[in-house]
Amino acid sequence: DAKGTAMSVSTASDVTYADIVAARARIDGGIIRTSCQESAALSELCGATIFCKTEYLQRTGSFKERGARNALLLLDAAMRKRGVIAASAGNHALALAYHGRELSIPITVVMPKGAPLVKQTRCHAFGAKVVLHGQNIAEAKVKADEIAVEEKLTYIHGFNDAAIISGAGTIGLEIIEQVKNVDAIIVPVGGAGLIAGLAIAVKEKNPRVKVIGVEPERCPSLHNALQAGHPVDAWHGATLADGLAVPQVGDRAFALARERVDEVVTVREEHIALAILRILELEKGVVEGAGAVGLAAFLAGKLNSLHGKRVAIVLCGGNIDPMMLTRVIERGVVLDERMAQFTAVISDRPGGLAELAATIAHVGASVKQIEHDRTFGGADVSTVMVKCTLEVRDGDHLSQLRAALVAKGIRIISESKPLED
């Protein structure tokens, strides 16, 4: 076919519960049946009984392996020989690259230029051909479509393909089996393929279970589509949840999800950062922004209706760039009021700095860094400005420190705050 080929078919009605059950049997042994265990720490934090579906523990670090393997196994011999192409911000690309290598199928992936370096590197390591193009997934797809035609490759859509949706739906089957009497399942939403497949499986098994989607506020694709009644462009800028930065949900995924999803909420960047930090500290798990949005919705107060309920959160991916993780941890600690930075005026006479340090030590705070500024300290040459970066326990501890400094006559002239999203 000189125009290239596609796995998807034209209607949404053909993606059924039976397709998901068949996909489960097809991919069995090729993917990990991840755990979905109760988290005492997150339960206490959220006011609900929380179960974590640990899809970030798949071999390539995300749920995308389920759909990718299912789609590759459905290729005929000629398609397998020519190879497959896809546009992906990373996780779909990784999944195809890994399972393509396992099944001896050539893989080409087109990634946005800003795709995390860790994902680019791993795709190369799995033997895929990586093409960088565009600023987002929509622009990358345009390039992938061109290459599919030129090289006669099969295009496998990352979230709108019938086989991809069916594979993702197997998560829903597992959660229903793993969590007795589950009341709700919280699902990250990008292109809506995951929530569409999961909702089909869950609503067939137990219609009373609520399926709730969570999107970054900067890219509310499903939220906007539901309001408009059809897929619309919802790109508002880069997000920490880069795996969910899909400007427009798939038409098939939307048609399947709209009648089955109970609610969709959006979360701000600061709550995503805090959620990554909470999972790291409380669950000892490393997730990317997309994997953390479910918990972020609880932290943002968007899911208060689920207090006291049994709730499964899909931690869908863990492929966060190590350098980004470092910045997220630091930002999360600041948002958590466990790190503070302020500028104070102290005496430039002997003992002035010692008194500041002693006051900080007395209240139990820890000095991370102190910088002197004599040149721009003002007209009073007997004083000096010092910028202090400190570690504290929480906001109350920081308030105690402020009061102690004031009591010693140390004047705080400015205090750094995290920028608003």
CSV table of N, CA and C in Angstrom, one decimal, residues 6-16 19 155-166 191-197 200 222 225 230-231 248-261:
chain,number,residue,atom,x,y,z
A,6,ALA,N,-2.7,1.4,8.5
A,6,ALA,CA,-3.0,1.8,9.8
A,6,ALA,C,-3.8,0.7,10.5
A,7,MET,N,-3.5,0.6,11.8
A,7,MET,CA,-4.1,-0.5,12.6
A,7,MET,C,-5.6,-0.1,12.9
A,8,SER,N,-5.9,1.1,13.0
A,8,SER,CA,-7.2,1.5,13.4
A,8,SER,C,-8.3,1.2,12.4
A,9,VAL,N,-9.5,1.0,12.8
A,9,VAL,CA,-10.6,0.9,11.9
A,9,VAL,C,-11.5,2.1,12.1
A,10,SER,N,-12.5,2.3,11.3
A,10,SER,CA,-13.2,3.6,11.2
A,10,SER,C,-14.2,3.9,12.3
A,11,THR,N,-14.7,2.9,13.0
A,11,THR,CA,-15.8,3.1,14.0
A,11,THR,C,-15.3,2.8,15.3
A,12,ALA,N,-15.9,3.3,16.3
A,12,ALA,CA,-15.6,3.1,17.7
A,12,ALA,C,-16.3,1.9,18.3
A,13,SER,N,-17.4,1.5,17.7
A,13,SER,CA,-18.2,0.5,18.3
A,13,SER,C,-17.6,-0.9,18.3
A,14,ASP,N,-16.5,-1.1,17.5
A,14,ASP,CA,-15.9,-2.4,17.4
A,14,ASP,C,-14.9,-2.7,18.6
A,15,VAL,N,-14.6,-1.7,19.5
A,15,VAL,CA,-13.8,-1.9,20.6
A,15,VAL,C,-14.7,-2.3,21.8
A,16,THR,N,-14.7,-3.6,22.1
A,16,THR,CA,-15.7,-4.1,23.1
A,16,THR,C,-15.0,-4.8,24.2
A,19,ASP,N,-13.0,-7.7,23.2
A,19,ASP,CA,-11.7,-7.3,22.6
A,19,ASP,C,-10.7,-7.2,23.7
A,155,TYR,N,1.3,2.5,10.7
A,155,TYR,CA,1.2,3.5,11.8
A,155,TYR,C,0.3,3.0,12.9
A,156,ILE,N,0.9,2.9,14.1
A,156,ILE,CA,0.1,2.5,15.3
A,156,ILE,C,-0.1,3.7,16.2
A,157,HIS,N,-1.3,4.2,16.2
A,157,HIS,CA,-1.6,5.4,17.0
A,157,HIS,C,-1.5,5.1,18.5
A,158,GLY,N,-0.9,6.0,19.2
A,158,GLY,CA,-0.7,5.8,20.6
A,158,GLY,C,-1.8,5.7,21.6
A,159,PHE,N,-3.0,6.3,21.2
A,159,PHE,CA,-4.1,6.3,22.1
A,159,PHE,C,-5.5,6.2,21.3
A,160,ASN,N,-5.5,6.2,20.0
A,160,ASN,CA,-6.8,6.1,19.3
A,160,ASN,C,-6.9,4.8,18.5
A,161,ASP,N,-6.0,4.0,18.6
A,161,ASP,CA,-6.0,2.7,17.9
A,161,ASP,C,-6.8,1.7,18.7
A,162,ALA,N,-7.6,0.9,17.9
A,162,ALA,CA,-8.5,-0.1,18.6
A,162,ALA,C,-7.7,-1.1,19.4
A,163,ALA,N,-6.6,-1.6,18.9
A,163,ALA,CA,-5.8,-2.6,19.6
A,163,ALA,C,-5.1,-1.9,20.8
A,164,ILE,N,-4.7,-0.7,20.7
A,164,ILE,CA,-4.1,0.0,21.8
A,164,ILE,C,-5.1,0.2,23.0
A,165,ILE,N,-6.3,0.6,22.6
A,165,ILE,CA,-7.3,0.8,23.6
A,165,ILE,C,-7.7,-0.5,24.3
A,166,SER,N,-7.8,-1.5,23.5
A,166,SER,CA,-8.1,-2.9,24.1
A,166,SER,C,-7.0,-3.3,25.1
A,191,GLY,N,-4.5,11.3,25.6
A,191,GLY,CA,-5.3,11.1,24.4
A,191,GLY,C,-6.6,10.4,24.7
A,192,ALA,N,-6.8,9.9,25.9
A,192,ALA,CA,-8.0,9.2,26.4
A,192,ALA,C,-8.1,7.7,26.0
A,193,GLY,N,-7.0,7.2,25.4
A,193,GLY,CA,-7.1,5.8,25.1
A,193,GLY,C,-7.1,4.9,26.4
A,194,LEU,N,-6.3,5.2,27.4
A,194,LEU,CA,-6.3,4.5,28.6
A,194,LEU,C,-7.6,4.5,29.3
A,195,ILE,N,-8.2,5.7,29.5
A,195,ILE,CA,-9.5,5.8,30.2
A,195,ILE,C,-10.6,5.1,29.5
A,196,ALA,N,-10.5,5.2,28.1
A,196,ALA,CA,-11.6,4.6,27.3
A,196,ALA,C,-11.6,3.1,27.5
A,197,GLY,N,-10.4,2.5,27.3
A,197,GLY,CA,-10.3,1.0,27.5
A,197,GLY,C,-10.6,0.5,28.9
A,200,ILE,N,-14.4,0.7,29.6
A,200,ILE,CA,-15.2,-0.4,29.0
A,200,ILE,C,-15.1,-1.6,29.9
A,222,LEU,N,-9.6,16.1,27.3
A,222,LEU,CA,-10.9,15.4,27.5
A,222,LEU,C,-12.0,16.3,28.1
A,225,ALA,N,-13.2,18.5,25.4
A,225,ALA,CA,-14.0,17.8,24.4
A,225,ALA,C,-15.4,17.5,25.0
A,230,HIS,N,-17.3,17.2,21.2
A,230,HIS,CA,-16.4,16.6,20.3
A,230,HIS,C,-15.0,17.0,20.6
A,231,PRO,N,-14.0,16.2,20.1
A,231,PRO,CA,-12.6,16.6,20.3
A,231,PRO,C,-12.2,18.0,19.8
A,248,GLN,N,-5.3,17.2,21.6
A,248,GLN,CA,-6.6,16.8,21.2
A,248,GLN,C,-6.8,15.3,21.4
A,249,VAL,N,-7.9,14.9,22.1
A,249,VAL,CA,-8.1,13.5,22.4
A,249,VAL,C,-8.5,12.8,21.0
A,250,GLY,N,-8.3,11.5,21.0
A,250,GLY,CA,-8.6,10.8,19.8
A,250,GLY,C,-10.2,10.7,19.6
A,251,ASP,N,-10.6,10.7,18.4
A,251,ASP,CA,-12.1,10.6,18.2
A,251,ASP,C,-12.7,9.3,18.6
A,252,ARG,N,-12.0,8.2,18.3
A,252,ARG,CA,-12.4,6.9,18.8
A,252,ARG,C,-12.4,6.8,20.3
A,253,ALA,N,-11.3,7.2,20.9
A,253,ALA,CA,-11.2,7.2,22.4
A,253,ALA,C,-12.3,8.0,23.0
A,254,PHE,N,-12.5,9.2,22.4
A,254,PHE,CA,-13.6,10.1,23.0
A,254,PHE,C,-15.0,9.5,22.9
A,255,ALA,N,-15.3,8.9,21.8
A,255,ALA,CA,-16.6,8.2,21.6
A,255,ALA,C,-16.8,7.1,22.6
A,256,LEU,N,-15.7,6.4,22.9
A,256,LEU,CA,-15.8,5.3,23.8
A,256,LEU,C,-15.9,5.8,25.3
A,257,ALA,N,-15.2,6.9,25.6
A,257,ALA,CA,-15.1,7.3,26.9
A,257,ALA,C,-16.3,8.2,27.4
A,258,ARG,N,-16.8,8.9,26.5
A,258,ARG,CA,-17.8,10.0,26.9
A,258,ARG,C,-19.0,9.4,27.6
A,259,GLU,N,-19.5,8.2,27.3
A,259,GLU,CA,-20.6,7.6,27.9
A,259,GLU,C,-20.3,6.8,29.1
A,260,ARG,N,-19.0,6.6,29.4
A,260,ARG,CA,-18.6,5.7,30.4
A,260,ARG,C,-17.9,6.4,31.6
A,261,VAL,N,-17.2,7.5,31.3
A,261,VAL,CA,-16.5,8.2,32.3
A,261,VAL,C,-17.4,9.1,33.2
